[in-house]
Short mmCIF file of C-alpha atoms and ligand atoms in Angstrom, two decimals:
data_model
loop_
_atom_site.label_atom_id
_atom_site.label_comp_id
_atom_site.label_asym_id
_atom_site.label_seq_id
_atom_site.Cartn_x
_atom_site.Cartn_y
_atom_site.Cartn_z
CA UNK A 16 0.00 0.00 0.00
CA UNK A 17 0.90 3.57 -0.34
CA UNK A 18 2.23 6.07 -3.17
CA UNK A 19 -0.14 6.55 -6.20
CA UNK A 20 -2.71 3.97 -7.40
CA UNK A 21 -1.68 3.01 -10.40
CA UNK A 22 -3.48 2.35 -14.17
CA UNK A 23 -3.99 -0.78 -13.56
CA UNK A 24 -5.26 -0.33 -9.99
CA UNK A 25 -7.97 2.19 -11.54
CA UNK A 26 -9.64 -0.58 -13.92
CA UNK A 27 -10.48 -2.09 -10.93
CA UNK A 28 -12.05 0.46 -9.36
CA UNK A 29 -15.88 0.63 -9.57
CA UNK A 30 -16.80 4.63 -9.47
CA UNK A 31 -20.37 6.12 -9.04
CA UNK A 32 -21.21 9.69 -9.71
CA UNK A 33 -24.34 10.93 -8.15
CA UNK A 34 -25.65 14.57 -9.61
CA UNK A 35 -29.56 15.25 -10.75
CA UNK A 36 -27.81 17.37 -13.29
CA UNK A 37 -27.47 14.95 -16.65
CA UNK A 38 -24.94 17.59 -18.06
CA UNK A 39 -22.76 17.06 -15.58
CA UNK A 40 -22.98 12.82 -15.33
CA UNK A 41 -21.11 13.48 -18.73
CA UNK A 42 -19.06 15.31 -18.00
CA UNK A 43 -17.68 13.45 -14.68
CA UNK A 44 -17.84 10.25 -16.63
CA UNK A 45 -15.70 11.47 -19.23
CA UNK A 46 -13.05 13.13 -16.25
CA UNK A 47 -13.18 9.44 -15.33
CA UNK A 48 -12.12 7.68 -18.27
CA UNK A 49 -9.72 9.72 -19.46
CA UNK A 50 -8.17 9.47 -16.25
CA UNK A 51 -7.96 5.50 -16.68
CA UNK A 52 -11.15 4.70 -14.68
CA UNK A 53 -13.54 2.61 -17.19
CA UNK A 54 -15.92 1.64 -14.74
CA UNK A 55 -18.23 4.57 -14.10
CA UNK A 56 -21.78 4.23 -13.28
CA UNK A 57 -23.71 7.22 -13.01
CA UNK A 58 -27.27 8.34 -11.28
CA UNK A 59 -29.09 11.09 -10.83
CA UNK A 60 -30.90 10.45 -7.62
CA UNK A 61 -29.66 9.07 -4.35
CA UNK A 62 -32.20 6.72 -4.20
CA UNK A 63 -31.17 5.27 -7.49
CA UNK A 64 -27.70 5.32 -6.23
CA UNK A 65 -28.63 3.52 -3.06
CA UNK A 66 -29.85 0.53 -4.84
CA UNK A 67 -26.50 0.28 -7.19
CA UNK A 68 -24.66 0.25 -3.49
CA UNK A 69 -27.06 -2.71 -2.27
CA UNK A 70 -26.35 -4.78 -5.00
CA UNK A 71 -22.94 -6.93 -4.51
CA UNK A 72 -21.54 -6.60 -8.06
CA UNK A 73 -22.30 -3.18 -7.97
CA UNK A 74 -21.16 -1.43 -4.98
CA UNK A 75 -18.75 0.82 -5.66
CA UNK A 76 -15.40 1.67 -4.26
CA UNK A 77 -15.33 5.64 -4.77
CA UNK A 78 -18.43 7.85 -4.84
CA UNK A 79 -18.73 11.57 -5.97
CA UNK A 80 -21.51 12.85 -4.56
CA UNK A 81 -23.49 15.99 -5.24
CA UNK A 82 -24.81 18.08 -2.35
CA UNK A 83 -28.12 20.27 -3.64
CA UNK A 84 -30.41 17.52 -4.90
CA UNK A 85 -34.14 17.39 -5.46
CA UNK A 86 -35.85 14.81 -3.68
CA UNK A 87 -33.22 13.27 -1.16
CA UNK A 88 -30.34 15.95 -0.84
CA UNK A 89 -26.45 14.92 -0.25
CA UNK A 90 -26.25 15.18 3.07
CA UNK A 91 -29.03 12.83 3.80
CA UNK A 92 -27.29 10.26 1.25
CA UNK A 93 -24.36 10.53 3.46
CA UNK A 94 -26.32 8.88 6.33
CA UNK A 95 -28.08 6.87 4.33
CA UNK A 96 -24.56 5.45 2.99
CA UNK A 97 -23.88 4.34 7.00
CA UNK A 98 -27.31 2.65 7.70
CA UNK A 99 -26.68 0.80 4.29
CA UNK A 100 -22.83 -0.36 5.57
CA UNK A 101 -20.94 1.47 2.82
CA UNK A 102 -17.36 0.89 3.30
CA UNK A 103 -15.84 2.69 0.14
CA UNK A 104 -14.56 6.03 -0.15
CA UNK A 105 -16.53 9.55 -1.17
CA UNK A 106 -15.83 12.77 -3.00
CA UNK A 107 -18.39 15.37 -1.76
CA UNK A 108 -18.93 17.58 -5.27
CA UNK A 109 -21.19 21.28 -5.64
CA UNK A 110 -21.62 24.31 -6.39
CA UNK A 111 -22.49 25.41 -2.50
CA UNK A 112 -20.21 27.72 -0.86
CA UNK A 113 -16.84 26.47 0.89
CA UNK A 114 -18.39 26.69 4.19
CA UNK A 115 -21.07 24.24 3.47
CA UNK A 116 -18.78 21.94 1.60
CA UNK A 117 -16.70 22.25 4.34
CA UNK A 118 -19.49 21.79 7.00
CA UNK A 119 -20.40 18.29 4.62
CA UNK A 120 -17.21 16.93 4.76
CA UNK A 121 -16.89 17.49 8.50
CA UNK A 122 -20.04 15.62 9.01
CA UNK A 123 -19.47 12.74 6.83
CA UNK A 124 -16.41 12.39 8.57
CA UNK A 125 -17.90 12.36 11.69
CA UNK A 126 -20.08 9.76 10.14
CA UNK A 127 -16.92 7.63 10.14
CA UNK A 128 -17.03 7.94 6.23
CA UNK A 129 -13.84 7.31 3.93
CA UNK A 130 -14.10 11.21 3.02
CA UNK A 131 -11.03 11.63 -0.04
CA UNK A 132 -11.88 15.62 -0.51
CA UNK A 133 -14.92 18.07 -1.38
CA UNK A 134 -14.70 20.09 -5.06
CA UNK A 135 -16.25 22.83 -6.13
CA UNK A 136 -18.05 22.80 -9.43
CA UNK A 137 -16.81 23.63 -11.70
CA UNK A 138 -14.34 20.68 -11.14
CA UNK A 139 -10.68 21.13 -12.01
CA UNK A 140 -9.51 17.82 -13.45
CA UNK A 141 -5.70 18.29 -11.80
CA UNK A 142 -7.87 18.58 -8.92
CA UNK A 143 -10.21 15.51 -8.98
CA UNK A 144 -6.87 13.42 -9.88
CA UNK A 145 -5.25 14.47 -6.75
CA UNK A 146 -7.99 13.70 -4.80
CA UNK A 147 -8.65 10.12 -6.41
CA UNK A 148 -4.66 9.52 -6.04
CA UNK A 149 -5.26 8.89 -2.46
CA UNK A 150 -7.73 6.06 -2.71
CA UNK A 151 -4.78 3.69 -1.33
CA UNK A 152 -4.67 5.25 1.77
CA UNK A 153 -7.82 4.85 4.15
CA UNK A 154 -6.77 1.57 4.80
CA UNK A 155 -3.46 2.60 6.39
CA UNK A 156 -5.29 5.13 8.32
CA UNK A 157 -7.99 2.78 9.85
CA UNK A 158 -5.18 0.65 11.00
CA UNK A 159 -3.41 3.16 13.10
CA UNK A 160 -6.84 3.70 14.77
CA UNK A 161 -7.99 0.05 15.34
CA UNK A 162 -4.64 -0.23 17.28
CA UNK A 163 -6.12 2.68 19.26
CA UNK A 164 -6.91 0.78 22.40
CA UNK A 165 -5.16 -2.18 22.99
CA UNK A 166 -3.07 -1.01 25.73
CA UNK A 167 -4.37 -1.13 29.52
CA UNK A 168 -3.13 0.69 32.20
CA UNK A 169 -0.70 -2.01 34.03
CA UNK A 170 1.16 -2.28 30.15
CA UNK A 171 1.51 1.54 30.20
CA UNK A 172 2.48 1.58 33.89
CA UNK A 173 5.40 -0.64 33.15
CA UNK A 174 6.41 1.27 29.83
CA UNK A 175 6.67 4.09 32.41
CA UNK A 176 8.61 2.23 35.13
CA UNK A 177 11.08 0.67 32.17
CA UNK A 178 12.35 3.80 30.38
CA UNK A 179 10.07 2.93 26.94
CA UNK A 180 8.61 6.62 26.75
CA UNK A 181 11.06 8.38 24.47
CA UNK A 182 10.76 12.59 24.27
CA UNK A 183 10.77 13.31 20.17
CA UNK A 184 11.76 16.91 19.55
CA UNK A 185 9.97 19.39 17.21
CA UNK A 186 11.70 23.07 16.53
CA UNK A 187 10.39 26.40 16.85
CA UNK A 188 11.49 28.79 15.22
CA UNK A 189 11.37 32.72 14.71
CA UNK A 190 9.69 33.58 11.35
CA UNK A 191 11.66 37.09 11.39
CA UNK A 192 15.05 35.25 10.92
CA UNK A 193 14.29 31.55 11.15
CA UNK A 194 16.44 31.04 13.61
CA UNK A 195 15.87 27.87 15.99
CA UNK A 196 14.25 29.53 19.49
CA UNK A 197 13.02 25.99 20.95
CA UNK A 198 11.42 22.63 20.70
CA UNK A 199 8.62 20.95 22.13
CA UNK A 200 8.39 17.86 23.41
CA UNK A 201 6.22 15.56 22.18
CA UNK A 202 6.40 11.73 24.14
CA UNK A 203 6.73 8.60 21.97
CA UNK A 204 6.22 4.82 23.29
CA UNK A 205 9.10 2.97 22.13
CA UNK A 206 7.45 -0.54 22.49
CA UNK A 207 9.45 -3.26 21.95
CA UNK A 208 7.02 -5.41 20.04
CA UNK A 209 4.89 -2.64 18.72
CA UNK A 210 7.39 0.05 17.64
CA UNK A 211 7.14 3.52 17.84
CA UNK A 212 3.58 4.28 19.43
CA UNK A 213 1.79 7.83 19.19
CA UNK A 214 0.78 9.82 22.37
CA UNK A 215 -2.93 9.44 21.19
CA UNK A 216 -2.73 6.03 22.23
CA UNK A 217 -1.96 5.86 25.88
CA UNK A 218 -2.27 9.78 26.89
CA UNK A 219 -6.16 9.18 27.36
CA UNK A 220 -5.23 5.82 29.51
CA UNK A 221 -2.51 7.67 31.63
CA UNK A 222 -5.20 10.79 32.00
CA UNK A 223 -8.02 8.11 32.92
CA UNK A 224 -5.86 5.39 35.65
CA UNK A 225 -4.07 8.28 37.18
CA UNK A 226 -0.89 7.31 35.49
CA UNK A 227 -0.45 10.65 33.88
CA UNK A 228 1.39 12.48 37.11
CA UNK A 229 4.25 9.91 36.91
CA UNK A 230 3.84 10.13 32.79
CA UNK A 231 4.23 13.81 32.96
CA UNK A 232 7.35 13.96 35.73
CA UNK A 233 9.12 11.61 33.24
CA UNK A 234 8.61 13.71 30.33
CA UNK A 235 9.44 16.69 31.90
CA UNK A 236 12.67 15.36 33.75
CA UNK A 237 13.74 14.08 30.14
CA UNK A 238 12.69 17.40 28.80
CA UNK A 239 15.03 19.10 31.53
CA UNK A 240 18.29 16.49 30.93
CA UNK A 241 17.89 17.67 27.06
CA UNK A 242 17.75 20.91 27.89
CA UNK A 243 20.87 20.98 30.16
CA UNK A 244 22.85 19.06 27.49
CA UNK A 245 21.80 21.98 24.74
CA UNK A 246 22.81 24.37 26.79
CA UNK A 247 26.24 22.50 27.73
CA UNK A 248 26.94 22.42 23.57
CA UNK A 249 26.15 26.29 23.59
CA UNK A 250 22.29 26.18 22.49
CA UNK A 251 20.16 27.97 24.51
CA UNK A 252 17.00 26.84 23.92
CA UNK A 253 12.68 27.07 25.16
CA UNK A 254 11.38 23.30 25.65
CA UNK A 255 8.07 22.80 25.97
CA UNK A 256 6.32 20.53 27.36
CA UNK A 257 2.58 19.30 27.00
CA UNK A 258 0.57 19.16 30.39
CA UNK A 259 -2.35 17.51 30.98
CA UNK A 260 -5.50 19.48 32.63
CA UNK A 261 -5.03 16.28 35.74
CA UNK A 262 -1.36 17.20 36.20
CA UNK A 263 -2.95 20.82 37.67
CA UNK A 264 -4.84 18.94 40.33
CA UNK A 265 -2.06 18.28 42.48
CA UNK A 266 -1.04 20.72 43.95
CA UNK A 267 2.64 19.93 44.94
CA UNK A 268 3.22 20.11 40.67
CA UNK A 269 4.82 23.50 41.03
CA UNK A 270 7.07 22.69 43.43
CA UNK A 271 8.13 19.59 41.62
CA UNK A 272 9.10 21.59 38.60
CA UNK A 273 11.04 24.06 40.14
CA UNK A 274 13.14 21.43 42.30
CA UNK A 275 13.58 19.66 38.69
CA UNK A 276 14.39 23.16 36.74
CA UNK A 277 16.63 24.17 39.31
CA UNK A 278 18.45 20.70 39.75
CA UNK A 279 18.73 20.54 35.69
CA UNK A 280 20.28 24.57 36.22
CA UNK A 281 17.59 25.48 33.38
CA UNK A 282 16.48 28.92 33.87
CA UNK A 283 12.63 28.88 34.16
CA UNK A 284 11.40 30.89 31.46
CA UNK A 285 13.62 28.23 28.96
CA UNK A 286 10.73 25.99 30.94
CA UNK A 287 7.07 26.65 28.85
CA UNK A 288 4.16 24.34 30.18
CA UNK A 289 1.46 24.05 27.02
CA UNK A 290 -1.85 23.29 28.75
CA UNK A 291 -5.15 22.29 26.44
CA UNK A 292 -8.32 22.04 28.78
CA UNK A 293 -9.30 18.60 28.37
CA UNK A 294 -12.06 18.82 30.12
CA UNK A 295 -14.99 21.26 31.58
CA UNK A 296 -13.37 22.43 34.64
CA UNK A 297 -15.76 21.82 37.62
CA UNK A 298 -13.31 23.67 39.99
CA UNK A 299 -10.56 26.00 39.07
CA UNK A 300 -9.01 26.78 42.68
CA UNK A 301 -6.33 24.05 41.74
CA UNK A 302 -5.37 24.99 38.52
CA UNK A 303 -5.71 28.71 39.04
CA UNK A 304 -3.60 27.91 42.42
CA UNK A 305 -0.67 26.15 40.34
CA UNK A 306 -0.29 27.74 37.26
CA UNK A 307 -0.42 31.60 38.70
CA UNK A 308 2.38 29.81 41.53
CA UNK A 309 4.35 28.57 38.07
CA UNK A 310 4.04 31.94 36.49
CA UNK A 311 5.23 33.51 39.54
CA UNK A 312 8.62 31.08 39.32
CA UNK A 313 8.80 32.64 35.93
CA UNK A 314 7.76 29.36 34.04
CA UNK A 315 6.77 30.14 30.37
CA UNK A 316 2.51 28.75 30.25
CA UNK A 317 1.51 28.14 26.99
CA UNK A 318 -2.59 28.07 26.19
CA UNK A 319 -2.36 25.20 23.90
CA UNK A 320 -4.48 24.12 20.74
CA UNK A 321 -6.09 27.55 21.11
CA UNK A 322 -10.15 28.11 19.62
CA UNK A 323 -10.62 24.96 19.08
CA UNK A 324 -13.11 24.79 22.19
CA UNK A 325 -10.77 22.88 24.40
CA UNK A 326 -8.63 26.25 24.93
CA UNK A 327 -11.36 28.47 25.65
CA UNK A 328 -11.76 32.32 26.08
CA UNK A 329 -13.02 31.80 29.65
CA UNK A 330 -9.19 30.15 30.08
CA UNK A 331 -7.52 33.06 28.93
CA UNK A 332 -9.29 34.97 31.11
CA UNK A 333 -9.00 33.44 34.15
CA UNK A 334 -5.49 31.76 33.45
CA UNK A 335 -2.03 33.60 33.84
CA UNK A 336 -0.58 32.59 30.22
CA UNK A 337 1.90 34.77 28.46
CA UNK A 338 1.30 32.42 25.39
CA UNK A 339 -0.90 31.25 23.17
CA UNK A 340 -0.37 28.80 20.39
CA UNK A 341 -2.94 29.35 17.62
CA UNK A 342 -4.17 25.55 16.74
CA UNK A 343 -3.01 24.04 13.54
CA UNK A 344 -6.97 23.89 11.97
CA UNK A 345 -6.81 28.14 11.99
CA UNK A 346 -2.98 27.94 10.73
CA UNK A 347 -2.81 25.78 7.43
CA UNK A 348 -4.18 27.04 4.51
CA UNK A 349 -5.35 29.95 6.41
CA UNK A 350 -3.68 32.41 3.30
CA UNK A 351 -6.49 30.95 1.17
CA UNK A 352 -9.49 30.01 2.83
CA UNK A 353 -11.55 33.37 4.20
CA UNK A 354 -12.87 31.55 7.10
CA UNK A 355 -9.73 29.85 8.53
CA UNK A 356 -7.92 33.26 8.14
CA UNK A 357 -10.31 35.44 10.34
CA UNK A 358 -10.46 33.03 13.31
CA UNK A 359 -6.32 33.19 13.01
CA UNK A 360 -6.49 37.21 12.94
CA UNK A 361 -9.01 37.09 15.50
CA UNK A 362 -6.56 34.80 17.27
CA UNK A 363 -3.28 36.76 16.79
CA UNK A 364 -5.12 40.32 17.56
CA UNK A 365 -6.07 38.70 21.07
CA UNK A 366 -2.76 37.75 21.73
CA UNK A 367 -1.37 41.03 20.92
CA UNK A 368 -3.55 43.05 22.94
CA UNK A 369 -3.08 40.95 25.73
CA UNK A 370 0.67 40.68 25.53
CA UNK A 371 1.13 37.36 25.14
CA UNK A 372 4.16 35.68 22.87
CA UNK A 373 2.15 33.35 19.61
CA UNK A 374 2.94 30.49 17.94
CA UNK A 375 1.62 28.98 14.90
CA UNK A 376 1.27 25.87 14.96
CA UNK A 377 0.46 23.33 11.50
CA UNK A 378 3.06 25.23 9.19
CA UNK A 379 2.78 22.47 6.64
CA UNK A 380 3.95 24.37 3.20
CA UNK A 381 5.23 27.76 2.04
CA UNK A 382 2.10 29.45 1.30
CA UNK A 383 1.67 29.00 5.78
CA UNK A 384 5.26 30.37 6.12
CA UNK A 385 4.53 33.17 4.19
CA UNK A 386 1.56 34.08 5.38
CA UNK A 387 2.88 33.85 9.42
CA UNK A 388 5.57 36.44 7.51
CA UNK A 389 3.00 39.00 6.17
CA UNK A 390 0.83 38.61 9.61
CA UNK A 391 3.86 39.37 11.91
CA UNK A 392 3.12 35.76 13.80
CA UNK A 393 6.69 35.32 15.58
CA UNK A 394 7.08 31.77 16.39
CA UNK A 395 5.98 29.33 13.85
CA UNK A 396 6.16 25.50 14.17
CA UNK A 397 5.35 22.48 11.75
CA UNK A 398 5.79 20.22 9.27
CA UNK A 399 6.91 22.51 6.66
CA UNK A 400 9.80 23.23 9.24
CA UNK A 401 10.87 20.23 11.11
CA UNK A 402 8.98 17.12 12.21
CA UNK A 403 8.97 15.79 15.71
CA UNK A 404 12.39 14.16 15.75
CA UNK A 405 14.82 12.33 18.25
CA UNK A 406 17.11 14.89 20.19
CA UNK A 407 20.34 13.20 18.59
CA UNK A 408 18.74 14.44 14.39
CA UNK A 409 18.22 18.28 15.77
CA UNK A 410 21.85 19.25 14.85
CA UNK A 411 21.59 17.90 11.09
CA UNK A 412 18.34 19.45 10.88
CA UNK A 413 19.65 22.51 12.40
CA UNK A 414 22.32 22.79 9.26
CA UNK A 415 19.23 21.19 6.51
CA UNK A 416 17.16 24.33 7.72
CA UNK A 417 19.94 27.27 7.77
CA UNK A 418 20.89 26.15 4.25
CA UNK A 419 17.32 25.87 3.41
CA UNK A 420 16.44 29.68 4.94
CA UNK A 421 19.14 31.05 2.87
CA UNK A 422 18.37 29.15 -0.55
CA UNK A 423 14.59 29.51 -0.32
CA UNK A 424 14.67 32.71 0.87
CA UNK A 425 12.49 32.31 3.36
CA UNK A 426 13.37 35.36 5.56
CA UNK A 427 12.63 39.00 4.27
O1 G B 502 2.98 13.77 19.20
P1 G B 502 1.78 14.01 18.38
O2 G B 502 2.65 14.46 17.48
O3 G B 502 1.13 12.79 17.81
O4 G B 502 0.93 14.48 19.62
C1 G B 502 -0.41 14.13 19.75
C2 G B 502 -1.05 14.73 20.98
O5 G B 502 -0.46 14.21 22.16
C3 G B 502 -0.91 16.25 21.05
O6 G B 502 -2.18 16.79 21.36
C4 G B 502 0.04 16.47 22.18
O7 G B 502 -0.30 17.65 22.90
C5 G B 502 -0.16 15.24 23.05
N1 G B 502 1.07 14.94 23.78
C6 G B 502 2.28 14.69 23.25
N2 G B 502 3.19 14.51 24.23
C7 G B 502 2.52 14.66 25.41
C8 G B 502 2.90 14.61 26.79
O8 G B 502 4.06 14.41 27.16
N3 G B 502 1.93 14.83 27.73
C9 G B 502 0.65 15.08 27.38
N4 G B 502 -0.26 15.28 28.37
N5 G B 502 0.24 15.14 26.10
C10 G B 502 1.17 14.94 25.12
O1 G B 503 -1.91 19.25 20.52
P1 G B 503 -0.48 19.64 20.38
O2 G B 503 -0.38 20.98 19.76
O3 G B 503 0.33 19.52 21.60
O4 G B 503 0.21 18.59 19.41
C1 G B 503 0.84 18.89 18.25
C2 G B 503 0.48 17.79 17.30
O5 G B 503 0.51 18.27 15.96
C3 G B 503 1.42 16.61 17.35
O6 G B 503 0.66 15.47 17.11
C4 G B 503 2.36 16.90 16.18
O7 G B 503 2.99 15.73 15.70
C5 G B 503 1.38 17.46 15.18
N1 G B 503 1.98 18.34 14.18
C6 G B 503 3.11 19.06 14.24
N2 G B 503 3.31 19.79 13.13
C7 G B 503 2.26 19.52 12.31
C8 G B 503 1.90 19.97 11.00
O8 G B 503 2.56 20.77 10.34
N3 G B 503 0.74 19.48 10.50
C9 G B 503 -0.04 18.59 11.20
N4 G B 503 -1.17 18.15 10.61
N5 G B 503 0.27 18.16 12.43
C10 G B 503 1.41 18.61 12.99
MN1 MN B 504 1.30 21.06 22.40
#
């Protein structure tokens, strides 16, 4: 699996367009075929379509689907593809604004559909080929989630208690000069059987068996060593680290961090705690308590994932953070789409009146990076800069990037 499907992979594939407009059934089909697809069925009402998916040698493996339909509209199909157990893939297709496409796609999504893209009419072909060039990959994503939860608490206890949990590294940099300001740290299960296993795996089973306060401590201590070590080889350098909502419950936290800051001989505000709400807070004396006692140490407290509803504008208010980290979903793409870029001016103006340092987070191409340059964002972090990596790659990347600042011109 993986890479492109190929010519030959395409004959195989059974494709069903759905529009109540005949005019453009012919036009789809002939997209199709001349992009090596010779099995296209078309309809021009759901129901129609329905009964093509109920019959066994005609179900399709890739739908594109109109939205504004007489009769039973697109977003009724989409449910009605769940309570008929499709399992193929979907292109969501109109002439409706972005929003609404973009509200449809969420939804089938959410429906736990195989969603490969929405296009809007008039449909690019470059555009429907990139979409369809993915049609290898659901399968690779379903399997990361089925191995979602098939570790229980007393595995991830001992992962803790062994030394498994790795910190991976991602860079932060300044979009003025693109120099390197920090990392955060983002924890990794190096299980021996299973390989490298993502935090969204056992972060919800630490948070839920109270393992996360020893999770957390070992991060953070690992966080601190790195830190020391940077600084040793001349780096001075922010690390971040990601704290959970339950790591502000107890209340000896602050203290623990500034024994551990102090003992590492890491000056606090080279210390930034990134804190998402993961939860409604029923009572903030605890976490008000500890994070205005960290900001009073001079720790660095980061409002983390920020609008998406788990970072709230009741936190800001009632939290001391001098940072807020603008969530990837209002970052990428956010130079072309009108809605994404007024939540992440809405976003950045907040911060600025408020004083507090911002970071981008998402940066996943140029047209990101150049946007963060025209808005005057100052710390940007993501793909397009540096993946999370292993402490030990952050020097070659360190000499990949400076080479790549200067021939790209990515600075002003
Ligand atoms: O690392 P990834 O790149 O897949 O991170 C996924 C999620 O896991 C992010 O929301 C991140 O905040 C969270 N996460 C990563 N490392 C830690 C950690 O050490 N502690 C907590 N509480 N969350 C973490
Ligand atoms: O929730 P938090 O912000 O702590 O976690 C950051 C998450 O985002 C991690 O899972 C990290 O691997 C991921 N990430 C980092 N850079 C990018 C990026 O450019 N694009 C996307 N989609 N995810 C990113
Ligand atoms: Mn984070």
């Amino acid at each position: 699996m993986g890479g492109e499907t190929t010519m030959t992979e395409r004959s195989d594939i059974r494709v069903l367009v759905l529009d109540d407009e005949p005019f453009i059934l012919r036009l789809m089909g002939r997209m199709l075929a001349n992009m090596g697809f010779p099995q296209v069925a078309t309809c021009e009402t759901a129901a129609a379509a329905l009964a093509r998916i109920d019959a066994r040698d005609s179900t399709p493996h890739l739908i594109l689907c109109d939205l504004n339909m007489p009769e039973m509209d697109g977003i009724e199909f989409l449910r009605k593809l769940v309570e008929h157990r499709y399992e193929g893939s979907v292109i969501l297709v109109s002439g409706e604004d972005v929003r609404a496409l973009h509200a449809a796609e969420t939804l089938a999504l959410a429906h736990g559909i195989s969603v490969l893209g929405a296009l809007h009419k008039p449909v690019a072909p470059q555009d429907l080929n990139r979409l369809v060039s993915q049609l290898s990959a659901p399968g690779q994503r379903r399997q990361r989630q089925a191995a979602g939860t098939t570790y229980g608490p007393d595995r991830l206890r001992e992962a803790i208690d062994r030394g498994e949990l790795v910190n991976y590294y991602q860079p932060q940099v300044a979009v003025a000069t693109g120099d390197l300001v920090g990392v955060e740290s983002l924890v990794r299960w190096n299980h021996p059987d299973d390989g490298m296993v993502f935090p969204d795996q056992f972060i919800g089973v630490a948070e839920d068996h109270g393992l996360i306060d020893d999770l957390t401590r070992v991060v953070l201590v690992g966080a601190l060593a790195q830190a020391r070590e940077w600084l040793a080889s001349g780096l001075d350098l922010r690390v971040a680290v990601n704290v959970s909502m339950k790591n502000l419950a107890s209340l000896d936290f602050p203290d623990f961090v500034a024994a551990q800051t102090q003992a590492a001989a890491v000056p606090p505000p080279n210390m930034v705690l990134e804190v998402t709400e993961s939860r409604l807070l029923q009572d903030v004396r605890a976490p008000l308590e500890i994070l205005t006692r960290l900001r009073l140490k001079r720790f660095g407290l980061s409002i983390d994932d920020f609008g998406t509803g788990h970072s709230s504008l009741t936190q800001l208010r009632n939290m001391p953070f001098d940072e807020l980290k603008i969530d990837q979903s209002f970052v990428h793409g956010a130079a072309t789409d009108d809605t994404v870029r007024a939540i992440y001016d809405a976003s950045l103006g907040l911060a600025r009146q408020l004083g507090m340092q911002t970071v981008a987070e998402g940066v996943e191409d140029r047209a990101d990076w150049d946007w963060l340059c025209a808005t005057g964002c100052r710390l940007a972090q993501g793909y397009f800069i540096g993946r999370p990596m292993p402490a030990a790659q952050l020097g070659k990347w360190m000499q990949a990037w400076r080479s790549r600042v200067q021939s790209e011109r990515l600075t002003g």
